[in-house]
mmCIF file with all atom_site columns, C-alpha atoms in Angstrom:
data_model
loop_
_atom_site.group_PDB
_atom_site.id
_atom_site.type_symbol
_atom_site.label_atom_id
_atom_site.label_alt_id
_atom_site.label_comp_id
_atom_site.label_asym_id
_atom_site.label_entity_id
_atom_site.label_seq_id
_atom_site.pdbx_PDB_ins_code
_atom_site.Cartn_x
_atom_site.Cartn_y
_atom_site.Cartn_z
_atom_site.occupancy
_atom_site.B_iso_or_equiv
_atom_site.pdbx_formal_charge
_atom_site.auth_seq_id
_atom_site.auth_comp_id
_atom_site.auth_asym_id
_atom_site.auth_atom_id
_atom_site.pdbx_PDB_model_num
ATOM 1   C CA . UNK A 1 1   ? -0.082 -0.274 0.275   1.00 53.00 ? 1   UNK A CA 1
ATOM 2   C CA . UNK A 1 2   ? 1.182  3.197  -0.634  1.00 67.00 ? 2   UNK A CA 1
ATOM 3   C CA . UNK A 1 3   ? 2.089  6.161  1.894   1.00 71.00 ? 3   UNK A CA 1
ATOM 4   C CA . UNK A 1 4   ? -0.920 7.965  2.871   1.00 69.00 ? 4   UNK A CA 1
ATOM 5   C CA . UNK A 1 5   ? -1.345 11.226 1.148   1.00 57.00 ? 5   UNK A CA 1
ATOM 6   C CA . UNK A 1 6   ? -0.037 14.490 2.051   1.00 62.00 ? 6   UNK A CA 1
ATOM 7   C CA . UNK A 1 7   ? -1.582 17.520 0.556   1.00 60.00 ? 7   UNK A CA 1
ATOM 8   C CA . UNK A 1 8   ? 1.591  19.501 1.649   1.00 62.00 ? 8   UNK A CA 1
ATOM 9   C CA . UNK A 1 9   ? 3.885  17.343 0.398   1.00 67.00 ? 9   UNK A CA 1
ATOM 10  C CA . UNK A 1 10  ? 6.283  19.377 -1.896  1.00 68.00 ? 10  UNK A CA 1
ATOM 11  C CA . UNK A 1 11  ? 5.262  17.578 -4.856  1.00 74.00 ? 11  UNK A CA 1
ATOM 12  C CA . UNK A 1 12  ? 2.029  18.538 -4.865  1.00 70.00 ? 12  UNK A CA 1
ATOM 13  C CA . UNK A 1 13  ? 2.456  22.100 -3.703  1.00 76.00 ? 13  UNK A CA 1
ATOM 14  C CA . UNK A 1 14  ? 4.785  22.487 -6.365  1.00 75.00 ? 14  UNK A CA 1
ATOM 15  C CA . UNK A 1 15  ? 1.655  21.329 -8.586  1.00 77.00 ? 15  UNK A CA 1
ATOM 16  C CA . UNK A 1 16  ? -0.500 23.541 -7.366  1.00 83.00 ? 16  UNK A CA 1
ATOM 17  C CA . UNK A 1 17  ? 1.709  26.769 -7.693  1.00 82.00 ? 17  UNK A CA 1
ATOM 18  C CA . UNK A 1 18  ? 2.129  25.351 -11.364 1.00 81.00 ? 18  UNK A CA 1
ATOM 19  C CA . UNK A 1 19  ? -1.774 25.182 -11.668 1.00 85.00 ? 19  UNK A CA 1
ATOM 20  C CA . UNK A 1 20  ? -2.050 29.101 -10.602 1.00 88.00 ? 20  UNK A CA 1
ATOM 21  C CA . UNK A 1 21  ? 0.250  29.934 -13.380 1.00 88.00 ? 21  UNK A CA 1
ATOM 22  C CA . UNK A 1 22  ? -1.710 27.987 -16.298 1.00 87.00 ? 22  UNK A CA 1
ATOM 23  C CA . UNK A 1 23  ? -4.478 29.873 -14.842 1.00 91.00 ? 23  UNK A CA 1
ATOM 24  C CA . UNK A 1 24  ? -3.326 33.077 -15.822 1.00 95.00 ? 24  UNK A CA 1
ATOM 25  C CA . UNK A 1 25  ? -4.321 34.855 -18.964 1.00 95.00 ? 25  UNK A CA 1
ATOM 26  C CA . UNK A 1 26  ? -2.272 34.750 -22.094 1.00 95.00 ? 26  UNK A CA 1
ATOM 27  C CA . UNK A 1 27  ? -0.330 37.779 -22.479 1.00 97.00 ? 27  UNK A CA 1
ATOM 28  C CA . UNK A 1 28  ? 1.652  39.480 -25.755 1.00 97.00 ? 28  UNK A CA 1
ATOM 29  C CA . UNK A 1 29  ? 5.218  39.413 -24.544 1.00 97.00 ? 29  UNK A CA 1
ATOM 30  C CA . UNK A 1 30  ? 6.195  41.732 -23.089 1.00 96.00 ? 30  UNK A CA 1
ATOM 31  C CA . UNK A 1 31  ? 2.817  42.033 -21.243 1.00 96.00 ? 31  UNK A CA 1
ATOM 32  C CA . UNK A 1 32  ? 1.611  45.549 -22.321 1.00 95.00 ? 32  UNK A CA 1
ATOM 33  C CA . UNK A 1 33  ? 1.040  46.471 -18.380 1.00 93.00 ? 33  UNK A CA 1
ATOM 34  C CA . UNK A 1 34  ? 4.661  46.704 -16.514 1.00 94.00 ? 34  UNK A CA 1
ATOM 35  C CA . UNK A 1 35  ? 3.435  45.326 -13.602 1.00 95.00 ? 35  UNK A CA 1
ATOM 36  C CA . UNK A 1 36  ? 5.431  45.376 -9.965  1.00 94.00 ? 36  UNK A CA 1
ATOM 37  C CA . UNK A 1 37  ? 6.533  42.343 -8.143  1.00 93.00 ? 37  UNK A CA 1
ATOM 38  C CA . UNK A 1 38  ? 8.387  39.081 -8.096  1.00 93.00 ? 38  UNK A CA 1
ATOM 39  C CA . UNK A 1 39  ? 7.025  35.368 -9.247  1.00 94.00 ? 39  UNK A CA 1
ATOM 40  C CA . UNK A 1 40  ? 7.054  32.771 -12.186 1.00 94.00 ? 40  UNK A CA 1
ATOM 41  C CA . UNK A 1 41  ? 6.161  32.860 -15.889 1.00 95.00 ? 41  UNK A CA 1
ATOM 42  C CA . UNK A 1 42  ? 6.005  30.595 -18.561 1.00 96.00 ? 42  UNK A CA 1
ATOM 43  C CA . UNK A 1 43  ? 6.412  31.402 -22.521 1.00 97.00 ? 43  UNK A CA 1
ATOM 44  C CA . UNK A 1 44  ? 4.271  29.435 -25.385 1.00 96.00 ? 44  UNK A CA 1
ATOM 45  C CA . UNK A 1 45  ? 5.046  29.405 -29.048 1.00 97.00 ? 45  UNK A CA 1
ATOM 46  C CA . UNK A 1 46  ? 2.292  30.392 -31.379 1.00 96.00 ? 46  UNK A CA 1
ATOM 47  C CA . UNK A 1 47  ? 4.508  30.755 -34.814 1.00 96.00 ? 47  UNK A CA 1
ATOM 48  C CA . UNK A 1 48  ? 5.430  29.177 -38.065 1.00 95.00 ? 48  UNK A CA 1
ATOM 49  C CA . UNK A 1 49  ? 8.742  28.309 -37.094 1.00 96.00 ? 49  UNK A CA 1
ATOM 50  C CA . UNK A 1 50  ? 8.825  24.769 -38.382 1.00 95.00 ? 50  UNK A CA 1
ATOM 51  C CA . UNK A 1 51  ? 11.041 23.585 -35.659 1.00 96.00 ? 51  UNK A CA 1
ATOM 52  C CA . UNK A 1 52  ? 8.316  24.365 -33.044 1.00 97.00 ? 52  UNK A CA 1
ATOM 53  C CA . UNK A 1 53  ? 4.593  24.307 -35.105 1.00 94.00 ? 53  UNK A CA 1
ATOM 54  C CA . UNK A 1 54  ? 4.408  21.467 -32.668 1.00 93.00 ? 54  UNK A CA 1
ATOM 55  C CA . UNK A 1 55  ? 3.790  23.203 -29.857 1.00 94.00 ? 55  UNK A CA 1
ATOM 56  C CA . UNK A 1 56  ? 1.151  25.575 -31.481 1.00 90.00 ? 56  UNK A CA 1
ATOM 57  C CA . UNK A 1 57  ? -1.987 23.892 -30.143 1.00 84.00 ? 57  UNK A CA 1
ATOM 58  C CA . UNK A 1 58  ? -0.362 22.535 -27.531 1.00 88.00 ? 58  UNK A CA 1
ATOM 59  C CA . UNK A 1 59  ? -0.678 23.297 -23.267 1.00 88.00 ? 59  UNK A CA 1
ATOM 60  C CA . UNK A 1 60  ? 3.353  23.016 -22.950 1.00 91.00 ? 60  UNK A CA 1
ATOM 61  C CA . UNK A 1 61  ? 5.275  26.232 -22.536 1.00 94.00 ? 61  UNK A CA 1
ATOM 62  C CA . UNK A 1 62  ? 8.320  26.008 -24.625 1.00 96.00 ? 62  UNK A CA 1
ATOM 63  C CA . UNK A 1 63  ? 9.973  27.780 -21.827 1.00 97.00 ? 63  UNK A CA 1
ATOM 64  C CA . UNK A 1 64  ? 9.635  28.664 -17.815 1.00 95.00 ? 64  UNK A CA 1
ATOM 65  C CA . UNK A 1 65  ? 11.348 30.872 -15.555 1.00 95.00 ? 65  UNK A CA 1
ATOM 66  C CA . UNK A 1 66  ? 11.080 32.871 -12.492 1.00 95.00 ? 66  UNK A CA 1
ATOM 67  C CA . UNK A 1 67  ? 12.052 36.464 -11.018 1.00 93.00 ? 67  UNK A CA 1
ATOM 68  C CA . UNK A 1 68  ? 12.769 36.052 -7.482  1.00 90.00 ? 68  UNK A CA 1
ATOM 69  C CA . UNK A 1 69  ? 12.767 39.178 -4.730  1.00 81.00 ? 69  UNK A CA 1
ATOM 70  C CA . UNK A 1 70  ? 15.342 37.356 -2.658  1.00 70.00 ? 70  UNK A CA 1
ATOM 71  C CA . UNK A 1 71  ? 13.016 37.729 0.609   1.00 47.00 ? 71  UNK A CA 1
ATOM 72  C CA . UNK A 1 72  ? 15.318 35.564 2.189   1.00 46.00 ? 72  UNK A CA 1
ATOM 73  C CA . UNK A 1 73  ? 17.511 38.439 3.060   1.00 46.00 ? 73  UNK A CA 1
ATOM 74  C CA . UNK A 1 74  ? 14.222 40.543 4.339   1.00 46.00 ? 74  UNK A CA 1
ATOM 75  C CA . UNK A 1 75  ? 11.920 38.060 5.731   1.00 48.00 ? 75  UNK A CA 1
ATOM 76  C CA . UNK A 1 76  ? 9.609  35.607 4.011   1.00 50.00 ? 76  UNK A CA 1
ATOM 77  C CA . UNK A 1 77  ? 6.287  37.545 2.807   1.00 50.00 ? 77  UNK A CA 1
ATOM 78  C CA . UNK A 1 78  ? 8.306  40.330 1.225   1.00 50.00 ? 78  UNK A CA 1
ATOM 79  C CA . UNK A 1 79  ? 6.498  42.288 -1.665  1.00 57.00 ? 79  UNK A CA 1
ATOM 80  C CA . UNK A 1 80  ? 8.212  44.862 -3.669  1.00 68.00 ? 80  UNK A CA 1
ATOM 81  C CA . UNK A 1 81  ? 7.362  47.465 -6.048  1.00 81.00 ? 81  UNK A CA 1
ATOM 82  C CA . UNK A 1 82  ? 10.297 46.508 -8.204  1.00 88.00 ? 82  UNK A CA 1
ATOM 83  C CA . UNK A 1 83  ? 9.233  45.239 -11.750 1.00 93.00 ? 83  UNK A CA 1
ATOM 84  C CA . UNK A 1 84  ? 11.488 41.763 -10.882 1.00 94.00 ? 84  UNK A CA 1
ATOM 85  C CA . UNK A 1 85  ? 9.246  39.617 -13.094 1.00 96.00 ? 85  UNK A CA 1
ATOM 86  C CA . UNK A 1 86  ? 8.118  42.127 -15.955 1.00 97.00 ? 86  UNK A CA 1
ATOM 87  C CA . UNK A 1 87  ? 12.121 43.123 -16.204 1.00 96.00 ? 87  UNK A CA 1
ATOM 88  C CA . UNK A 1 88  ? 12.592 39.032 -16.475 1.00 96.00 ? 88  UNK A CA 1
ATOM 89  C CA . UNK A 1 89  ? 9.954  39.278 -19.180 1.00 97.00 ? 89  UNK A CA 1
ATOM 90  C CA . UNK A 1 90  ? 11.076 42.243 -20.996 1.00 97.00 ? 90  UNK A CA 1
ATOM 91  C CA . UNK A 1 91  ? 14.690 40.863 -20.817 1.00 97.00 ? 91  UNK A CA 1
ATOM 92  C CA . UNK A 1 92  ? 13.850 37.714 -22.599 1.00 97.00 ? 92  UNK A CA 1
ATOM 93  C CA . UNK A 1 93  ? 11.877 39.475 -25.434 1.00 97.00 ? 93  UNK A CA 1
ATOM 94  C CA . UNK A 1 94  ? 15.167 41.430 -26.080 1.00 97.00 ? 94  UNK A CA 1
ATOM 95  C CA . UNK A 1 95  ? 16.542 37.637 -26.902 1.00 97.00 ? 95  UNK A CA 1
ATOM 96  C CA . UNK A 1 96  ? 13.746 36.516 -28.667 1.00 98.00 ? 96  UNK A CA 1
ATOM 97  C CA . UNK A 1 97  ? 14.284 39.690 -30.660 1.00 97.00 ? 97  UNK A CA 1
ATOM 98  C CA . UNK A 1 98  ? 17.748 39.393 -31.581 1.00 97.00 ? 98  UNK A CA 1
ATOM 99  C CA . UNK A 1 99  ? 17.407 35.669 -32.374 1.00 97.00 ? 99  UNK A CA 1
ATOM 100 C CA . UNK A 1 100 ? 17.303 34.287 -36.249 1.00 97.00 ? 100 UNK A CA 1
ATOM 101 C CA . UNK A 1 101 ? 13.914 32.584 -37.111 1.00 97.00 ? 101 UNK A CA 1
ATOM 102 C CA . UNK A 1 102 ? 12.299 34.142 -34.138 1.00 97.00 ? 102 UNK A CA 1
ATOM 103 C CA . UNK A 1 103 ? 9.275  37.030 -33.739 1.00 97.00 ? 103 UNK A CA 1
ATOM 104 C CA . UNK A 1 104 ? 7.795  38.398 -30.503 1.00 97.00 ? 104 UNK A CA 1
ATOM 105 C CA . UNK A 1 105 ? 4.318  37.644 -32.479 1.00 96.00 ? 105 UNK A CA 1
ATOM 106 C CA . UNK A 1 106 ? 5.674  33.972 -32.250 1.00 96.00 ? 106 UNK A CA 1
ATOM 107 C CA . UNK A 1 107 ? 4.933  33.627 -28.530 1.00 97.00 ? 107 UNK A CA 1
ATOM 108 C CA . UNK A 1 108 ? 2.404  34.474 -25.136 1.00 97.00 ? 108 UNK A CA 1
ATOM 109 C CA . UNK A 1 109 ? 3.149  34.089 -21.931 1.00 97.00 ? 109 UNK A CA 1
ATOM 110 C CA . UNK A 1 110 ? 1.408  33.783 -18.462 1.00 96.00 ? 110 UNK A CA 1
ATOM 111 C CA . UNK A 1 111 ? 2.679  35.339 -15.614 1.00 95.00 ? 111 UNK A CA 1
ATOM 112 C CA . UNK A 1 112 ? 2.590  34.791 -11.788 1.00 94.00 ? 112 UNK A CA 1
ATOM 113 C CA . UNK A 1 113 ? 3.192  37.461 -9.070  1.00 94.00 ? 113 UNK A CA 1
ATOM 114 C CA . UNK A 1 114 ? 3.850  35.875 -5.796  1.00 90.00 ? 114 UNK A CA 1
ATOM 115 C CA . UNK A 1 115 ? 6.271  35.260 -2.919  1.00 86.00 ? 115 UNK A CA 1
ATOM 116 C CA . UNK A 1 116 ? 9.624  33.923 -3.017  1.00 86.00 ? 116 UNK A CA 1
ATOM 117 C CA . UNK A 1 117 ? 8.596  31.064 -0.974  1.00 83.00 ? 117 UNK A CA 1
ATOM 118 C CA . UNK A 1 118 ? 6.481  29.496 -3.545  1.00 85.00 ? 118 UNK A CA 1
ATOM 119 C CA . UNK A 1 119 ? 8.701  30.528 -6.859  1.00 88.00 ? 119 UNK A CA 1
ATOM 120 C CA . UNK A 1 120 ? 11.213 27.603 -6.540  1.00 85.00 ? 120 UNK A CA 1
ATOM 121 C CA . UNK A 1 121 ? 8.443  25.276 -5.808  1.00 84.00 ? 121 UNK A CA 1
ATOM 122 C CA . UNK A 1 122 ? 6.302  26.351 -8.576  1.00 85.00 ? 122 UNK A CA 1
ATOM 123 C CA . UNK A 1 123 ? 9.269  26.572 -11.226 1.00 88.00 ? 123 UNK A CA 1
ATOM 124 C CA . UNK A 1 124 ? 9.825  22.603 -10.453 1.00 87.00 ? 124 UNK A CA 1
ATOM 125 C CA . UNK A 1 125 ? 6.590  22.106 -10.547 1.00 86.00 ? 125 UNK A CA 1
ATOM 126 C CA . UNK A 1 126 ? 6.072  23.440 -14.307 1.00 89.00 ? 126 UNK A CA 1
ATOM 127 C CA . UNK A 1 127 ? 9.415  21.977 -15.823 1.00 90.00 ? 127 UNK A CA 1
ATOM 128 C CA . UNK A 1 128 ? 8.724  18.473 -14.219 1.00 87.00 ? 128 UNK A CA 1
ATOM 129 C CA . UNK A 1 129 ? 5.097  18.423 -15.454 1.00 86.00 ? 129 UNK A CA 1
ATOM 130 C CA . UNK A 1 130 ? 5.931  19.511 -19.059 1.00 89.00 ? 130 UNK A CA 1
ATOM 131 C CA . UNK A 1 131 ? 9.489  19.304 -19.706 1.00 92.00 ? 131 UNK A CA 1
ATOM 132 C CA . UNK A 1 132 ? 9.827  22.720 -21.445 1.00 94.00 ? 132 UNK A CA 1
ATOM 133 C CA . UNK A 1 133 ? 12.129 22.451 -24.499 1.00 96.00 ? 133 UNK A CA 1
ATOM 134 C CA . UNK A 1 134 ? 13.757 25.666 -24.020 1.00 97.00 ? 134 UNK A CA 1
ATOM 135 C CA . UNK A 1 135 ? 14.553 24.361 -20.200 1.00 96.00 ? 135 UNK A CA 1
ATOM 136 C CA . UNK A 1 136 ? 15.112 20.498 -20.987 1.00 95.00 ? 136 UNK A CA 1
ATOM 137 C CA . UNK A 1 137 ? 16.653 20.198 -24.455 1.00 96.00 ? 137 UNK A CA 1
ATOM 138 C CA . UNK A 1 138 ? 17.658 23.318 -25.637 1.00 97.00 ? 138 UNK A CA 1
ATOM 139 C CA . UNK A 1 139 ? 19.507 25.555 -23.164 1.00 96.00 ? 139 UNK A CA 1
ATOM 140 C CA . UNK A 1 140 ? 20.864 28.961 -23.180 1.00 97.00 ? 140 UNK A CA 1
ATOM 141 C CA . UNK A 1 141 ? 17.777 31.074 -23.923 1.00 97.00 ? 141 UNK A CA 1
ATOM 142 C CA . UNK A 1 142 ? 18.197 32.627 -20.401 1.00 95.00 ? 142 UNK A CA 1
ATOM 143 C CA . UNK A 1 143 ? 21.801 33.191 -20.422 1.00 95.00 ? 143 UNK A CA 1
ATOM 144 C CA . UNK A 1 144 ? 23.667 36.615 -19.990 1.00 92.00 ? 144 UNK A CA 1
ATOM 145 C CA . UNK A 1 145 ? 26.273 38.522 -21.534 1.00 93.00 ? 145 UNK A CA 1
ATOM 146 C CA . UNK A 1 146 ? 29.648 37.097 -19.059 1.00 87.00 ? 146 UNK A CA 1
ATOM 147 C CA . UNK A 1 147 ? 31.246 40.248 -19.442 1.00 86.00 ? 147 UNK A CA 1
ATOM 148 C CA . UNK A 1 148 ? 34.752 41.824 -20.054 1.00 80.00 ? 148 UNK A CA 1
ATOM 149 C CA . UNK A 1 149 ? 37.564 39.069 -20.128 1.00 77.00 ? 149 UNK A CA 1
ATOM 150 C CA . UNK A 1 150 ? 34.519 36.041 -19.576 1.00 84.00 ? 150 UNK A CA 1
ATOM 151 C CA . UNK A 1 151 ? 34.069 34.759 -23.612 1.00 88.00 ? 151 UNK A CA 1
ATOM 152 C CA . UNK A 1 152 ? 36.104 31.759 -23.052 1.00 86.00 ? 152 UNK A CA 1
ATOM 153 C CA . UNK A 1 153 ? 33.319 29.761 -22.927 1.00 90.00 ? 153 UNK A CA 1
ATOM 154 C CA . UNK A 1 154 ? 30.890 27.678 -25.076 1.00 93.00 ? 154 UNK A CA 1
ATOM 155 C CA . UNK A 1 155 ? 27.799 28.888 -27.360 1.00 96.00 ? 155 UNK A CA 1
ATOM 156 C CA . UNK A 1 156 ? 24.906 27.546 -26.055 1.00 97.00 ? 156 UNK A CA 1
ATOM 157 C CA . UNK A 1 157 ? 22.396 25.532 -27.965 1.00 97.00 ? 157 UNK A CA 1
ATOM 158 C CA . UNK A 1 158 ? 19.841 28.102 -28.145 1.00 98.00 ? 158 UNK A CA 1
ATOM 159 C CA . UNK A 1 159 ? 22.204 30.436 -29.743 1.00 98.00 ? 159 UNK A CA 1
ATOM 160 C CA . UNK A 1 160 ? 23.244 28.017 -32.418 1.00 98.00 ? 160 UNK A CA 1
ATOM 161 C CA . UNK A 1 161 ? 19.623 27.200 -33.277 1.00 98.00 ? 161 UNK A CA 1
ATOM 162 C CA . UNK A 1 162 ? 18.961 31.076 -33.200 1.00 98.00 ? 162 UNK A CA 1
ATOM 163 C CA . UNK A 1 163 ? 21.916 33.215 -33.665 1.00 97.00 ? 163 UNK A CA 1
ATOM 164 C CA . UNK A 1 164 ? 21.931 36.846 -33.286 1.00 97.00 ? 164 UNK A CA 1
ATOM 165 C CA . UNK A 1 165 ? 22.710 38.099 -29.647 1.00 96.00 ? 165 UNK A CA 1
ATOM 166 C CA . UNK A 1 166 ? 25.629 40.287 -30.284 1.00 95.00 ? 166 UNK A CA 1
ATOM 167 C CA . UNK A 1 167 ? 27.468 39.050 -27.089 1.00 95.00 ? 167 UNK A CA 1
ATOM 168 C CA . UNK A 1 168 ? 27.487 35.372 -27.917 1.00 95.00 ? 168 UNK A CA 1
ATOM 169 C CA . UNK A 1 169 ? 29.687 36.368 -30.915 1.00 92.00 ? 169 UNK A CA 1
ATOM 170 C CA . UNK A 1 170 ? 32.641 36.980 -28.761 1.00 93.00 ? 170 UNK A CA 1
ATOM 171 C CA . UNK A 1 171 ? 32.413 33.317 -27.125 1.00 93.00 ? 171 UNK A CA 1
ATOM 172 C CA . UNK A 1 172 ? 35.246 31.459 -28.254 1.00 89.00 ? 172 UNK A CA 1
ATOM 173 C CA . UNK A 1 173 ? 34.246 28.063 -28.519 1.00 94.00 ? 173 UNK A CA 1
ATOM 174 C CA . UNK A 1 174 ? 30.987 26.358 -30.681 1.00 95.00 ? 174 UNK A CA 1
ATOM 175 C CA . UNK A 1 175 ? 28.359 24.449 -29.504 1.00 96.00 ? 175 UNK A CA 1
ATOM 176 C CA . UNK A 1 176 ? 29.384 20.648 -29.345 1.00 96.00 ? 176 UNK A CA 1
ATOM 177 C CA . UNK A 1 177 ? 26.289 19.963 -31.262 1.00 97.00 ? 177 UNK A CA 1
ATOM 178 C CA . UNK A 1 178 ? 25.791 21.554 -35.077 1.00 97.00 ? 178 UNK A CA 1
ATOM 179 C CA . UNK A 1 179 ? 22.639 22.930 -36.177 1.00 97.00 ? 179 UNK A CA 1
ATOM 180 C CA . UNK A 1 180 ? 21.528 19.762 -37.510 1.00 97.00 ? 180 UNK A CA 1
ATOM 181 C CA . UNK A 1 181 ? 22.289 17.772 -34.564 1.00 97.00 ? 181 UNK A CA 1
ATOM 182 C CA . UNK A 1 182 ? 20.037 19.913 -32.429 1.00 97.00 ? 182 UNK A CA 1
ATOM 183 C CA . UNK A 1 183 ? 17.209 20.063 -34.633 1.00 97.00 ? 183 UNK A CA 1
ATOM 184 C CA . UNK A 1 184 ? 17.357 16.577 -34.218 1.00 97.00 ? 184 UNK A CA 1
ATOM 185 C CA . UNK A 1 185 ? 17.091 16.568 -30.517 1.00 96.00 ? 185 UNK A CA 1
ATOM 186 C CA . UNK A 1 186 ? 14.160 18.824 -31.047 1.00 97.00 ? 186 UNK A CA 1
ATOM 187 C CA . UNK A 1 187 ? 11.895 16.800 -33.437 1.00 96.00 ? 187 UNK A CA 1
ATOM 188 C CA . UNK A 1 188 ? 12.774 13.899 -31.064 1.00 95.00 ? 188 UNK A CA 1
ATOM 189 C CA . UNK A 1 189 ? 11.215 15.824 -27.946 1.00 95.00 ? 189 UNK A CA 1
ATOM 190 C CA . UNK A 1 190 ? 8.478  17.295 -29.693 1.00 94.00 ? 190 UNK A CA 1
ATOM 191 C CA . UNK A 1 191 ? 7.518  13.778 -31.116 1.00 92.00 ? 191 UNK A CA 1
ATOM 192 C CA . UNK A 1 192 ? 7.046  12.803 -27.309 1.00 87.00 ? 192 UNK A CA 1
ATOM 193 C CA . UNK A 1 193 ? 3.235  12.848 -26.911 1.00 82.00 ? 193 UNK A CA 1
ATOM 194 C CA . UNK A 1 194 ? 3.436  13.732 -23.428 1.00 76.00 ? 194 UNK A CA 1
ATOM 195 C CA . UNK A 1 195 ? 5.617  16.940 -24.103 1.00 76.00 ? 195 UNK A CA 1
ATOM 196 C CA . UNK A 1 196 ? 2.990  18.584 -26.431 1.00 77.00 ? 196 UNK A CA 1
ATOM 197 C CA . UNK A 1 197 ? -0.007 17.524 -24.374 1.00 76.00 ? 197 UNK A CA 1
ATOM 198 C CA . UNK A 1 198 ? -2.905 19.257 -26.930 1.00 62.00 ? 198 UNK A CA 1
ATOM 199 C CA . UNK A 1 199 ? -5.521 22.064 -25.287 1.00 47.00 ? 199 UNK A CA 1
ATOM 200 C CA . UNK A 1 200 ? -8.471 24.090 -27.122 1.00 32.00 ? 200 UNK A CA 1
ATOM 201 C CA . UNK A 1 201 ? -7.617 26.945 -28.478 1.00 30.00 ? 201 UNK A CA 1
ATOM 202 C CA . UNK A 1 202 ? -7.072 30.436 -26.067 1.00 35.00 ? 202 UNK A CA 1
ATOM 203 C CA . UNK A 1 203 ? -8.128 34.006 -27.237 1.00 37.00 ? 203 UNK A CA 1
ATOM 204 C CA . UNK A 1 204 ? -5.240 35.999 -26.141 1.00 39.00 ? 204 UNK A CA 1
ATOM 205 C CA . UNK A 1 205 ? -5.919 39.058 -24.391 1.00 43.00 ? 205 UNK A CA 1
ATOM 206 C CA . UNK A 1 206 ? -3.974 41.751 -26.425 1.00 45.00 ? 206 UNK A CA 1
ATOM 207 C CA . UNK A 1 207 ? -4.254 44.269 -23.218 1.00 48.00 ? 207 UNK A CA 1
ATOM 208 C CA . UNK A 1 208 ? -4.245 48.116 -23.754 1.00 46.00 ? 208 UNK A CA 1
ATOM 209 C CA . UNK A 1 209 ? -2.360 49.515 -26.399 1.00 46.00 ? 209 UNK A CA 1
ATOM 210 C CA . UNK A 1 210 ? 1.182  50.953 -25.535 1.00 42.00 ? 210 UNK A CA 1
ATOM 211 C CA . UNK A 1 211 ? 4.414  51.560 -27.017 1.00 47.00 ? 211 UNK A CA 1
ATOM 212 C CA . UNK A 1 212 ? 6.548  48.429 -26.754 1.00 43.00 ? 212 UNK A CA 1
ATOM 213 C CA . UNK A 1 213 ? 9.860  49.883 -27.549 1.00 46.00 ? 213 UNK A CA 1
ATOM 214 C CA . UNK A 1 214 ? 9.082  52.133 -24.240 1.00 45.00 ? 214 UNK A CA 1
ATOM 215 C CA . UNK A 1 215 ? 7.899  49.128 -22.213 1.00 47.00 ? 215 UNK A CA 1
ATOM 216 C CA . UNK A 1 216 ? 11.147 47.507 -22.919 1.00 49.00 ? 216 UNK A CA 1
ATOM 217 C CA . UNK A 1 217 ? 13.688 50.622 -22.650 1.00 46.00 ? 217 UNK A CA 1
ATOM 218 C CA . UNK A 1 218 ? 11.814 51.052 -18.839 1.00 48.00 ? 218 UNK A CA 1
ATOM 219 C CA . UNK A 1 219 ? 12.165 47.699 -17.404 1.00 50.00 ? 219 UNK A CA 1
#
């Protein structure tokens, strides 16, 4: 007989937080409103790049991530007026803009503002449930410019598939896999039905009209 059900077990709490992310409305990338707070986000692919078309009608995000406040330094339950979560999404939008074969219109996102105590659990729940492609197969989307004197590293899988970020050109080593090999890994991952669960189409909330460039600049 299995152990008694514990609703407070880590895996159940993680799934509950992940469910809360999935209940958020689908928004453009970046969202039209610059909102405060830290939390979790998920990106969804809706474009026509043949690499990713299997994701267009899927519940699976292509990437999930977190933007934490660091409340351990100032107390659990701390809130912030800083745009931690929005700023992280806006940063990723610049990578999408720079990446070959991608466009912001190809993506939608969900964002959940929450406290740090739930952020790691929620990210774990989303990754374990969906195994998002850019988290578990094609790494590097969330990488930052390593800075002057630190370019001895290797080009990531993501940057090999979607070259264009200026700082990546300074890296000294190519990825250990070719573009063709990475495309094969993508195809194999997306051929797994568990990686692309189907859902009914969801109408996108475009939000109020805003100047996208101002959104990115002010993040």
